[in-house]
mmCIF file of C-alpha atoms and ligand atoms in Angstrom:
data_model
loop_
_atom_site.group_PDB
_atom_site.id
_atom_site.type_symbol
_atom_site.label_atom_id
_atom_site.label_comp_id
_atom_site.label_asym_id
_atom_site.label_seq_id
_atom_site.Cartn_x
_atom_site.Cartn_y
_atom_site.Cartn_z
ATOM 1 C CA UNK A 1 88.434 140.454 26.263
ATOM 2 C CA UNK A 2 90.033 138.621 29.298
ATOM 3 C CA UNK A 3 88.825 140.258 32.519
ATOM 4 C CA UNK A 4 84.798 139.790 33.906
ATOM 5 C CA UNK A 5 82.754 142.651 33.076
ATOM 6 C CA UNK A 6 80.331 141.771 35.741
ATOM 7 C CA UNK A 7 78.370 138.661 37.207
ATOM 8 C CA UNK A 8 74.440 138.315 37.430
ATOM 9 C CA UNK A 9 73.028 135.393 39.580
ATOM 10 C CA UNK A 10 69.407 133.896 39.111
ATOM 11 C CA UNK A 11 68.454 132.097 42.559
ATOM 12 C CA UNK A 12 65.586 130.275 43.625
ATOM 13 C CA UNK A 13 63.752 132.362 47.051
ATOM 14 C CA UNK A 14 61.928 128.754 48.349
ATOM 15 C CA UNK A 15 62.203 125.170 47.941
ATOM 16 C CA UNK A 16 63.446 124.957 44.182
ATOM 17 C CA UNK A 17 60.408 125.199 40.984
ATOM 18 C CA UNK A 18 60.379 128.873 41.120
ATOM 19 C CA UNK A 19 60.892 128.782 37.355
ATOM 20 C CA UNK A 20 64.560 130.142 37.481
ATOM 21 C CA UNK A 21 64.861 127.803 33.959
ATOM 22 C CA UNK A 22 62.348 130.731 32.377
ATOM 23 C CA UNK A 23 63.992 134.101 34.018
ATOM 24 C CA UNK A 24 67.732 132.401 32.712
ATOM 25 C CA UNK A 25 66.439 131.635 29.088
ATOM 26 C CA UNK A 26 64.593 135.476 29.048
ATOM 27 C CA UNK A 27 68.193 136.878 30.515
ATOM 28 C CA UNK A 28 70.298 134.440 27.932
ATOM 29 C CA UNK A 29 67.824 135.564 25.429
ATOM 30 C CA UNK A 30 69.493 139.256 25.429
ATOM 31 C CA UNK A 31 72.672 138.264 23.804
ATOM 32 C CA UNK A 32 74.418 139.779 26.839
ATOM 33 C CA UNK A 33 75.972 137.068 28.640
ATOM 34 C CA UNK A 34 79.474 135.610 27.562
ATOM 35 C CA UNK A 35 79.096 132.340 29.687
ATOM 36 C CA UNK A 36 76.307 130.841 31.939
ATOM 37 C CA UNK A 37 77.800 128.802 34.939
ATOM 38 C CA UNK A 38 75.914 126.214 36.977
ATOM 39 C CA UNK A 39 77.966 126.421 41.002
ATOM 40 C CA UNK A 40 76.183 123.570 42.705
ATOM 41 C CA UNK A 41 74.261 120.487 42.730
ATOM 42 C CA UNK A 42 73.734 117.748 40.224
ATOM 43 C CA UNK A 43 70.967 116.260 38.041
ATOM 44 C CA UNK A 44 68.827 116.486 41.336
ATOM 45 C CA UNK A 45 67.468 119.800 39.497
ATOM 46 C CA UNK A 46 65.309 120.155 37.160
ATOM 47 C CA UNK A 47 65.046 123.423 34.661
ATOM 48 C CA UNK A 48 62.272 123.908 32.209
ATOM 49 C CA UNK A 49 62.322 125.963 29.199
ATOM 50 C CA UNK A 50 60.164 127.027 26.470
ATOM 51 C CA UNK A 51 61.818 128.142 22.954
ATOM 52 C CA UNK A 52 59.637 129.043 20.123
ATOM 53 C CA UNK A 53 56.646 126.723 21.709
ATOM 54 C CA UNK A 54 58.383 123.711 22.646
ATOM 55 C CA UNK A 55 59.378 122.415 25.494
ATOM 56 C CA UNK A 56 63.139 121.413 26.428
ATOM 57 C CA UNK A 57 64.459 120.001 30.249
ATOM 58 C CA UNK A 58 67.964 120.413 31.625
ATOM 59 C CA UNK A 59 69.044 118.723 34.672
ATOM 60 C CA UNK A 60 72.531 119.529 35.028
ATOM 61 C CA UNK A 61 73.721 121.220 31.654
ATOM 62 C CA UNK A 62 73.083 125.228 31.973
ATOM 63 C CA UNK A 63 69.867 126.711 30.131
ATOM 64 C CA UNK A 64 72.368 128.804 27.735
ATOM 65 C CA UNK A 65 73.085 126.107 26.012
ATOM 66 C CA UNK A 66 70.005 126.522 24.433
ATOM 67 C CA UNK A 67 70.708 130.091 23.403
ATOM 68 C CA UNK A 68 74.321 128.843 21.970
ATOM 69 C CA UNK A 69 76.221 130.335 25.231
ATOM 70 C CA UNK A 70 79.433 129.362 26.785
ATOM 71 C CA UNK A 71 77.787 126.611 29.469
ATOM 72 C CA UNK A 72 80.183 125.949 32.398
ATOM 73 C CA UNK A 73 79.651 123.413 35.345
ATOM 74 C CA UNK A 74 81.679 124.660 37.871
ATOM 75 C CA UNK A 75 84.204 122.700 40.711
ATOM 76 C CA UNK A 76 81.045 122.333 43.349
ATOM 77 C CA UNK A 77 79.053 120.305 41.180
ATOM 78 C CA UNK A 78 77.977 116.600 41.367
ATOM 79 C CA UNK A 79 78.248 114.651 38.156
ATOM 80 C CA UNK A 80 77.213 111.448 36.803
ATOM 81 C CA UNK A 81 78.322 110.023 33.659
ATOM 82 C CA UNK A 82 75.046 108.012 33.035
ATOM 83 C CA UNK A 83 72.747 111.222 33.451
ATOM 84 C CA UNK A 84 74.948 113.934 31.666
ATOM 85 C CA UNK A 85 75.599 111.635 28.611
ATOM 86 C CA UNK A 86 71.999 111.004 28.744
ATOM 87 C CA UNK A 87 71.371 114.990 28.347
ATOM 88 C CA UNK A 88 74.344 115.483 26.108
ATOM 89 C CA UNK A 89 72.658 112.832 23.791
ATOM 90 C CA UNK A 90 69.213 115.106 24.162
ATOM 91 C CA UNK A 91 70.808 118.268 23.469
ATOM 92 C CA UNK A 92 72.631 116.956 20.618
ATOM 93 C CA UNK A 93 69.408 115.168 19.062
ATOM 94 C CA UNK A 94 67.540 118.392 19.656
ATOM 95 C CA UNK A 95 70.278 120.568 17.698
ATOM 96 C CA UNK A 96 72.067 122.404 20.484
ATOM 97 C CA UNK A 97 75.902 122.527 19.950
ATOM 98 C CA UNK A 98 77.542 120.674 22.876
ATOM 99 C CA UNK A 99 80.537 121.696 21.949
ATOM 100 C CA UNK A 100 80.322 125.345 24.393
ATOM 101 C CA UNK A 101 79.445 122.462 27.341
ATOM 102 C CA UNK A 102 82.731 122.565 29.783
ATOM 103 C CA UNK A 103 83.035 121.208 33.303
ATOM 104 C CA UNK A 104 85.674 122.324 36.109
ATOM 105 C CA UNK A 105 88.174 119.273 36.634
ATOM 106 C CA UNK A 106 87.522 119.272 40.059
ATOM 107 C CA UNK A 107 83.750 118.707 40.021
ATOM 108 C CA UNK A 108 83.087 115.470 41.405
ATOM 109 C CA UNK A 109 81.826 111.994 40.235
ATOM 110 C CA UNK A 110 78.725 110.467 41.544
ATOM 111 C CA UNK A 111 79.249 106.823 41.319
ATOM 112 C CA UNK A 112 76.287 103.851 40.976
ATOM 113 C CA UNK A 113 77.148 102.825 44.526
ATOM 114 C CA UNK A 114 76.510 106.813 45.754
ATOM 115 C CA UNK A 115 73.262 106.432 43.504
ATOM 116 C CA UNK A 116 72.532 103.115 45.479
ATOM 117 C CA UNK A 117 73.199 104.721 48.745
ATOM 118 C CA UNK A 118 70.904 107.389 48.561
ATOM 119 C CA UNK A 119 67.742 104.937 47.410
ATOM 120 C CA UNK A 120 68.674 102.687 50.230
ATOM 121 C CA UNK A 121 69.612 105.152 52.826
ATOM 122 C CA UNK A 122 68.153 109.145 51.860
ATOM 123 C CA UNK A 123 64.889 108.244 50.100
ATOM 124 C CA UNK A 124 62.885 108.492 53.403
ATOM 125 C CA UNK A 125 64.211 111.750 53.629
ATOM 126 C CA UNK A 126 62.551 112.649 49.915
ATOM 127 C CA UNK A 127 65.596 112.542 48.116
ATOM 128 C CA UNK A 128 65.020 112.627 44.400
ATOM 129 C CA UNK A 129 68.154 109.639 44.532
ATOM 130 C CA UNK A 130 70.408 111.190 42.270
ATOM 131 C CA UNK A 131 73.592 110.467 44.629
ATOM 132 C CA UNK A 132 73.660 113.927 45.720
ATOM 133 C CA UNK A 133 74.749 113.009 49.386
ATOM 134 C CA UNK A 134 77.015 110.530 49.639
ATOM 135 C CA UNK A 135 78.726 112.213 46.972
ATOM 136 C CA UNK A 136 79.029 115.262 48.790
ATOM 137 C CA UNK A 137 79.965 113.066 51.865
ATOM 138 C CA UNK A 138 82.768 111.361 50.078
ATOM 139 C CA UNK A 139 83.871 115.280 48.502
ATOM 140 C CA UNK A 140 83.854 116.684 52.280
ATOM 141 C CA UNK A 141 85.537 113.452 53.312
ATOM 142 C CA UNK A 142 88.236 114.249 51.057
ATOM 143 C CA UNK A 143 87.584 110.352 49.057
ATOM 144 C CA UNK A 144 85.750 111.503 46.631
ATOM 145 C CA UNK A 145 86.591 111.214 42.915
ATOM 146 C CA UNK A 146 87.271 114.330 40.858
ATOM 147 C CA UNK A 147 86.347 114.460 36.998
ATOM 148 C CA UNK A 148 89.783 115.073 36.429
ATOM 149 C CA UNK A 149 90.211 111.302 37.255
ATOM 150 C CA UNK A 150 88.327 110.132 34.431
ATOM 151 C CA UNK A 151 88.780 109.720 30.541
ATOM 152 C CA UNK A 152 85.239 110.055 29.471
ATOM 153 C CA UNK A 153 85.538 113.946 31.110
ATOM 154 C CA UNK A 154 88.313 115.203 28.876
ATOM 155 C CA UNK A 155 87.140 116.697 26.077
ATOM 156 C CA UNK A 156 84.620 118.887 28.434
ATOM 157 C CA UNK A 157 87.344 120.484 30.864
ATOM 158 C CA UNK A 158 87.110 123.637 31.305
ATOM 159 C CA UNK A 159 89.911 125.849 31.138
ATOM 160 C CA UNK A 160 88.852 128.031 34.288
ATOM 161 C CA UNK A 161 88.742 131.150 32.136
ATOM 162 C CA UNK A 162 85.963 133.481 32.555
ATOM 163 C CA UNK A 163 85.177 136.998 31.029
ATOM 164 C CA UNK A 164 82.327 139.521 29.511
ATOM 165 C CA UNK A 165 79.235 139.389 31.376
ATOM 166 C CA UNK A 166 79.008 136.433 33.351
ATOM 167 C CA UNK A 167 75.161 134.465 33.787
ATOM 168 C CA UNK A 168 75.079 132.080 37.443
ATOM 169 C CA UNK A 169 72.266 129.727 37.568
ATOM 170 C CA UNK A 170 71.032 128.595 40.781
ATOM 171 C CA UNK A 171 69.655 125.207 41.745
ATOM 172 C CA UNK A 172 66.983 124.551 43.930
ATOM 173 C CA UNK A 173 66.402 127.334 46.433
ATOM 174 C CA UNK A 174 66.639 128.884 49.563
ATOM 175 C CA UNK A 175 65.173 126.947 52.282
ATOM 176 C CA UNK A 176 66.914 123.862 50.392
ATOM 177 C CA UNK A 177 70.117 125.439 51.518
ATOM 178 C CA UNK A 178 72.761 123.085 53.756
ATOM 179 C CA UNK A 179 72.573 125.700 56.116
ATOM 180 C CA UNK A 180 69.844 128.181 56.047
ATOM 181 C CA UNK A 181 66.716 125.487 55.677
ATOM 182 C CA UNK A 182 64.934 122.682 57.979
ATOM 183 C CA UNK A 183 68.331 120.023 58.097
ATOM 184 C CA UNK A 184 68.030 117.370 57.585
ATOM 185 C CA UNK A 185 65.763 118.147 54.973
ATOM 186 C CA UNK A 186 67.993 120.055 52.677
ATOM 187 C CA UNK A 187 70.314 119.589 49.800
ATOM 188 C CA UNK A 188 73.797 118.943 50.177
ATOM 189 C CA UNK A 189 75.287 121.915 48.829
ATOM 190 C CA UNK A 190 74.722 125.951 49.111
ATOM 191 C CA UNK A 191 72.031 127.330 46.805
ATOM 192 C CA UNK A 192 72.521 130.930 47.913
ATOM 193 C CA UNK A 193 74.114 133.197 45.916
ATOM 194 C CA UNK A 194 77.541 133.633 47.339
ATOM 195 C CA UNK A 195 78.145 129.876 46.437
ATOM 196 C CA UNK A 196 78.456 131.146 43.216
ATOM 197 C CA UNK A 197 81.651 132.574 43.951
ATOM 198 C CA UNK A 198 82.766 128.880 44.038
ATOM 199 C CA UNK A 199 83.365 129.245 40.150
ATOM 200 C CA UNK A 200 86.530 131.473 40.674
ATOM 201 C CA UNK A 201 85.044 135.164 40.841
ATOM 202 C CA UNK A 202 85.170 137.816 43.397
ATOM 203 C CA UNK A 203 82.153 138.396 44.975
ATOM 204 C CA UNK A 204 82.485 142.148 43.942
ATOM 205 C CA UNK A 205 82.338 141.204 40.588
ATOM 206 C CA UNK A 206 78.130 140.217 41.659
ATOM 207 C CA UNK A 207 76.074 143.268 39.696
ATOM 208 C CA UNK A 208 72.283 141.936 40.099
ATOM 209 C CA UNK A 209 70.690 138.910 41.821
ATOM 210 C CA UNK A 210 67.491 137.889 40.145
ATOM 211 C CA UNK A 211 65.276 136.001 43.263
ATOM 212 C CA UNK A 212 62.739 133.459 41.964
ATOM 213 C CA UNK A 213 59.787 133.474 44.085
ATOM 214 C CA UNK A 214 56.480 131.460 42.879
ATOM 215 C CA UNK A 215 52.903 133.266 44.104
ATOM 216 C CA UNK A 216 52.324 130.542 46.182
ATOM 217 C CA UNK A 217 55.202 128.013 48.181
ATOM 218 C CA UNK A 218 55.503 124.312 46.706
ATOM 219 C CA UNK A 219 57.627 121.753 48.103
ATOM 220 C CA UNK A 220 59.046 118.623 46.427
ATOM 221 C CA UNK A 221 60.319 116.346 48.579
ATOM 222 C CA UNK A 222 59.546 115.386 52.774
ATOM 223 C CA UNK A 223 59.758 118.403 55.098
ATOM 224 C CA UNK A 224 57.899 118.545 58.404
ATOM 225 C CA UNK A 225 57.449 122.820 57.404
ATOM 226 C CA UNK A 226 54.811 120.690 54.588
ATOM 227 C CA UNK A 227 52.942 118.656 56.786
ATOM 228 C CA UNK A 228 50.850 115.852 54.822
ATOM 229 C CA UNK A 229 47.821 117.695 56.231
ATOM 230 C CA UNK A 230 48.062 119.977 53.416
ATOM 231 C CA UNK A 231 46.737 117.782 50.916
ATOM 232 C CA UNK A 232 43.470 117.720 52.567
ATOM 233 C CA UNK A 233 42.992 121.007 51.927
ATOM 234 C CA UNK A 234 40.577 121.625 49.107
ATOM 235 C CA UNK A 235 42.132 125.287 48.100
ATOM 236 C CA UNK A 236 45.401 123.939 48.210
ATOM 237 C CA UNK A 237 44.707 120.907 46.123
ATOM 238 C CA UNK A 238 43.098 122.894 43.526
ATOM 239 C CA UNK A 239 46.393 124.783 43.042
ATOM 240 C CA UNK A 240 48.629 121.658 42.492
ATOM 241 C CA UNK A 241 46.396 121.169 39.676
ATOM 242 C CA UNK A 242 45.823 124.186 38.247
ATOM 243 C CA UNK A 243 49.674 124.763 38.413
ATOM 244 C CA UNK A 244 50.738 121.475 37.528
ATOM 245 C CA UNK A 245 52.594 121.161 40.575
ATOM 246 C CA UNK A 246 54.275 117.697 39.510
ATOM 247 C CA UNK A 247 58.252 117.642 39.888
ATOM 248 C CA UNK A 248 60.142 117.788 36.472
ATOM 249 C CA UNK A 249 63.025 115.183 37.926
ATOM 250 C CA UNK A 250 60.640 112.453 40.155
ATOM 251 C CA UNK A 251 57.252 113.245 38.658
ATOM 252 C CA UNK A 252 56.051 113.761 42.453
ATOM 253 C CA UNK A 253 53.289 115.571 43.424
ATOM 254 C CA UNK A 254 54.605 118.886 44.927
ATOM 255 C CA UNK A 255 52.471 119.729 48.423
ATOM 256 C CA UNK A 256 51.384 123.511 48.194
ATOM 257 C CA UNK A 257 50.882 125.967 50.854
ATOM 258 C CA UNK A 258 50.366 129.764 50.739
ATOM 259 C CA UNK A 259 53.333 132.208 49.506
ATOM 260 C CA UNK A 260 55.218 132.264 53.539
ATOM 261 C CA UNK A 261 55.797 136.273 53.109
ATOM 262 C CA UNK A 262 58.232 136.043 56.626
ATOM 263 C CA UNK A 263 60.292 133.643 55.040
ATOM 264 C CA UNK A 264 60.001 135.577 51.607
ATOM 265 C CA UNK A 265 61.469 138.640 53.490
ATOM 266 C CA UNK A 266 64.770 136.410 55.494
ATOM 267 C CA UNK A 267 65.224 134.447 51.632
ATOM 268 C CA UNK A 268 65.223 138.043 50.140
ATOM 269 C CA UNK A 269 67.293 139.812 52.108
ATOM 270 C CA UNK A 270 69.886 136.744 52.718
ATOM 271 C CA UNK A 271 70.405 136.115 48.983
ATOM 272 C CA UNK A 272 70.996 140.119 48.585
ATOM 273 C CA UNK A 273 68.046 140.004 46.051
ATOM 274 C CA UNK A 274 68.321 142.964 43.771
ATOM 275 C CA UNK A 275 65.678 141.892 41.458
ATOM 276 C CA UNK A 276 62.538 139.508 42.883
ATOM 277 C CA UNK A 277 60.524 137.438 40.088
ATOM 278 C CA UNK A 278 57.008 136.130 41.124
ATOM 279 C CA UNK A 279 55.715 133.673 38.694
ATOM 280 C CA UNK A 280 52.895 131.885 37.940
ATOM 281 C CA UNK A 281 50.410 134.585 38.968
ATOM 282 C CA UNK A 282 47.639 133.885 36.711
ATOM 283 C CA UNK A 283 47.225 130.625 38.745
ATOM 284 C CA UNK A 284 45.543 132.158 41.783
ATOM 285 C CA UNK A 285 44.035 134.241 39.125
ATOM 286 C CA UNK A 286 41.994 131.726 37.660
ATOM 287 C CA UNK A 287 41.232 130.127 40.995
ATOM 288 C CA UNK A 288 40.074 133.314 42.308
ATOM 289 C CA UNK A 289 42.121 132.669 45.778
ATOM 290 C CA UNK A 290 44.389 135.291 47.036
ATOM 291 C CA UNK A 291 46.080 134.492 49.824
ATOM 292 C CA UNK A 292 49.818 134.695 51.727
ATOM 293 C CA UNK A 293 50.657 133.762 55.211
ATOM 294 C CA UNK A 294 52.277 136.717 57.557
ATOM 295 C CA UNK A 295 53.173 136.980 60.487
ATOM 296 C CA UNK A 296 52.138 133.385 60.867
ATOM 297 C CA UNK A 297 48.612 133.745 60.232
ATOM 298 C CA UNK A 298 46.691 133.447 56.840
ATOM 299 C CA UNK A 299 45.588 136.384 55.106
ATOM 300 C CA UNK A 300 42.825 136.857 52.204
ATOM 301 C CA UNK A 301 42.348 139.613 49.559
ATOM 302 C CA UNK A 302 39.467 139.751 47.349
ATOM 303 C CA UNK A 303 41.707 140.080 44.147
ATOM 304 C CA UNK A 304 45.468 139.731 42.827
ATOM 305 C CA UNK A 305 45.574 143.225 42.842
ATOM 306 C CA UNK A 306 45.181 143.744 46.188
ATOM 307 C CA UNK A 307 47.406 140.716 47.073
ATOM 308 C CA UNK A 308 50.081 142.405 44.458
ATOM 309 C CA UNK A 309 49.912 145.278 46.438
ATOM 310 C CA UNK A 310 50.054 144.078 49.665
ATOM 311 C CA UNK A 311 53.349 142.009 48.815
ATOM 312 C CA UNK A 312 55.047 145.064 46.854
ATOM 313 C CA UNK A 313 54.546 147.422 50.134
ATOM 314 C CA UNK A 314 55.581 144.746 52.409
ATOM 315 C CA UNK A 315 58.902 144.146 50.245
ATOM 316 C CA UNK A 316 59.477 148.033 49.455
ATOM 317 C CA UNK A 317 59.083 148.060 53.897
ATOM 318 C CA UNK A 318 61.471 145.284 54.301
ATOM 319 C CA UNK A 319 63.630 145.102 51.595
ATOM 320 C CA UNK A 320 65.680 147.469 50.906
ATOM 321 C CA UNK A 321 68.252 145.619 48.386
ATOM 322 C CA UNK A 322 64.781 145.124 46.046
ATOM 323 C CA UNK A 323 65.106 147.981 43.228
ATOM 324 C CA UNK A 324 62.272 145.945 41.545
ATOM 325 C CA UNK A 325 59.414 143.493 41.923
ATOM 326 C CA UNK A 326 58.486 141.876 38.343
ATOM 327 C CA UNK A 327 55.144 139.671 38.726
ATOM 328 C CA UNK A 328 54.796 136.604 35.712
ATOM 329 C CA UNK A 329 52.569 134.420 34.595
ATOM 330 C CA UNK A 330 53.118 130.668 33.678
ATOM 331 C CA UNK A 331 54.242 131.539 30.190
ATOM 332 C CA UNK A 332 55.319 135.645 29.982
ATOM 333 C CA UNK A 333 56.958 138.167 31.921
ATOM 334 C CA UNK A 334 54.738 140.977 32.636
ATOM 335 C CA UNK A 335 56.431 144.081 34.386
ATOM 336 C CA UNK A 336 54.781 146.236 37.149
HETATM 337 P P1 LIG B 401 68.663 115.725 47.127
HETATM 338 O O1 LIG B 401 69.195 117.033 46.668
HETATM 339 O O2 LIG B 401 68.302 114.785 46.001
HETATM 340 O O3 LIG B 401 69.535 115.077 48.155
HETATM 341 O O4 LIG B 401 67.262 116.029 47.852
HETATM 342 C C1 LIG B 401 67.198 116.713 49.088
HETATM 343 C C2 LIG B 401 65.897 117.491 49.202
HETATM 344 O O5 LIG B 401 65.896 118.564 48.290
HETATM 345 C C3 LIG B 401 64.644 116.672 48.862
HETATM 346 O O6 LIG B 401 63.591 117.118 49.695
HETATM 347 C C4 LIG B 401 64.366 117.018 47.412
HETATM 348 O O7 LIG B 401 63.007 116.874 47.085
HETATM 349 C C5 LIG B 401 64.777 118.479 47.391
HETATM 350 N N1 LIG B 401 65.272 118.898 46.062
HETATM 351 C C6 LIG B 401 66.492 118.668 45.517
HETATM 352 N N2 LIG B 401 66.592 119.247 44.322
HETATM 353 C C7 LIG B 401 65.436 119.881 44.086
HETATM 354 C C8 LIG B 401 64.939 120.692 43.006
HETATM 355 O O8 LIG B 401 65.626 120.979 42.014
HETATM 356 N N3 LIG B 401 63.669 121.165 43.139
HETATM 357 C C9 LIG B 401 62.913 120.926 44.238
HETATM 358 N N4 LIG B 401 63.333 120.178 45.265
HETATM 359 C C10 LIG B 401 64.582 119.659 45.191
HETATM 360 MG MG1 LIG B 402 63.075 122.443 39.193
#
């Protein structure tokens, strides 16, 4: 087998924490997938994943390493040695094989000094000061340094060979895009879908696109869309708790605001969303607070059934890539 069957992308709908880490350990869990690619970003993500009751973290390294998969870090990703030999280490204690971990030679190196640039000069922007800028600065600039460059890389290169069914994980999301969200107060990369096409595929080859979406919109990070106004509100604060709303790679408090339902739609229809996850449900189920904001205004049901019903016609009205709408709590998928 030495020709792509077909390519499924997993992509984050908001500002990143939409739990892609879960939906690409329940798809890598199916045995279906040949390889599971990472297109862009660095160790500025953070993926979360439970297997058999315990809890593992990836920041760069693709989730299907933990399901033994063919992991691939492809040529628009930022690297550090420091952090990936820190999760290599991790993986390795924790029994994965490392072995099926291989990068793209032209993925770039984030140096100390780009890590040293971004506390000094990006952290007032909320940066979570993994070197993700200047790095991409010095790539776009054409100085940057390529892994290819460096010794320590060479028993991960990749050999640019894909085939089967192919797995793309997304990093952050959406409105964290370089050119769909708030600049300056965005990632330095693409987190839409079509990025993954960086890796070396047609985008023909794209079968489904799995859209993470959480039941209400967190955001990690500075961004005048989250004023700090929002953590005076009472409703809202109760939700960072409840949902433990704390950022897996800074340990920040996320700010929270209702699930934005007009920017759902645009992130939806952008990323070509075939399939739209939206976790953490039982959240505003326990809080008893059912809310979304449309049409710029706030607007309350009296139970997640109503609210579930309210966002599936709105989608089915607006949407018409969606063939399905899968609601999840913070632990299971649960299919409507
Ligand atoms: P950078 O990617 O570290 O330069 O950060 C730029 C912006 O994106 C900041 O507001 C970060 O908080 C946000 N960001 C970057 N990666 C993630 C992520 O994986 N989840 C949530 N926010 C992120
Ligand atoms: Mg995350």
């Amino acid at each position: 087998m030495n020709k792509i069957n077909y390519v499924d992308i997993c992509c984050g709908l908001n500002w990143g924490d939409e739990a892609k880490g879960k939906i690409i350990a329940e798809l890598a869990k199916t045995n279906e997938y040949n390889f599971v690619c990472r297109w862009a970003g660095g160790s500025n993500a953070g993926h979360t994943v439970y297997i058999n009751g315990k809890k593992y973290k990836t920041h760069l390294i693709p989730c299907g390493i933990f399901y033994n998969i063919s992991s691939i870090i492809g040529p628009d990703c930022v690297i550090n040695i420091n952090s990936f030999n820190r999760e290599i280490e991790y993986l390795k204690e924790n029994g994965f094989n490392t072995d099926l971990i291989k990068i793209s030679e032209n993925a770039h190196l984030i140096t100390d000094e780009h890590i040293e640039e971004d506390k000094l000069k990006y952290k007032s922007q909320g940066t979570t000061a993994q070197g993700i800028a200047p790095c991409y600065r010095d790539k776009y600039g054409r100085v940057g340094k390529q892994i290819k460059d460096i010794e320590y890389f060479k028993k991960y290169i990749w050999d640019n060979k894909l085939s089967g069914n192919v797995l793309c994980e997304g990093a952050q999301g959406f409105w964290l895009d370089i050119n769909q969200g708030n600049y300056p107060y965005v990632t330095s990369s693409t987190t839409l879908p079509y990025g993954a096409c960086s890796l070396g595929f047609s985008p023909k080859l794209i079968r489904k696109i799995y859209g993470a979406s959480k039941i209400y919109d967190t955001r990690s990070g500075i961004d005048p869309d989250f004023p700090e106004e929002l953590l005076n509100d009472e409703e809202l604060l109760l939700i960072i708790k409840e949902g433990k709303e704390y950022g897996t790679t800074t340990n920040r408090m996320r700010k929270v605001n209702w699930l934005n339902i007009d920017k759902l739609i645009k992130s939806i229809n952008i990323s070509g969303t075939t399939d739209v996850v939206i976790s953490k449900i039982d959240v505003l189920d326990k809080l008893k607070k059912f809310k979304v904001i449309y049409e710029k205004k706030i607007k309350s049901f009296d139970s997640l059934e109503d609210m579930k019903d309210f966002i599936n016609n709105i989608l089915n009205k607006s949407c018409s890539n969606v063939e399905k709408v899968i609601y999840s709590n913070n632990v299971e998928f649960v299919d409507v």
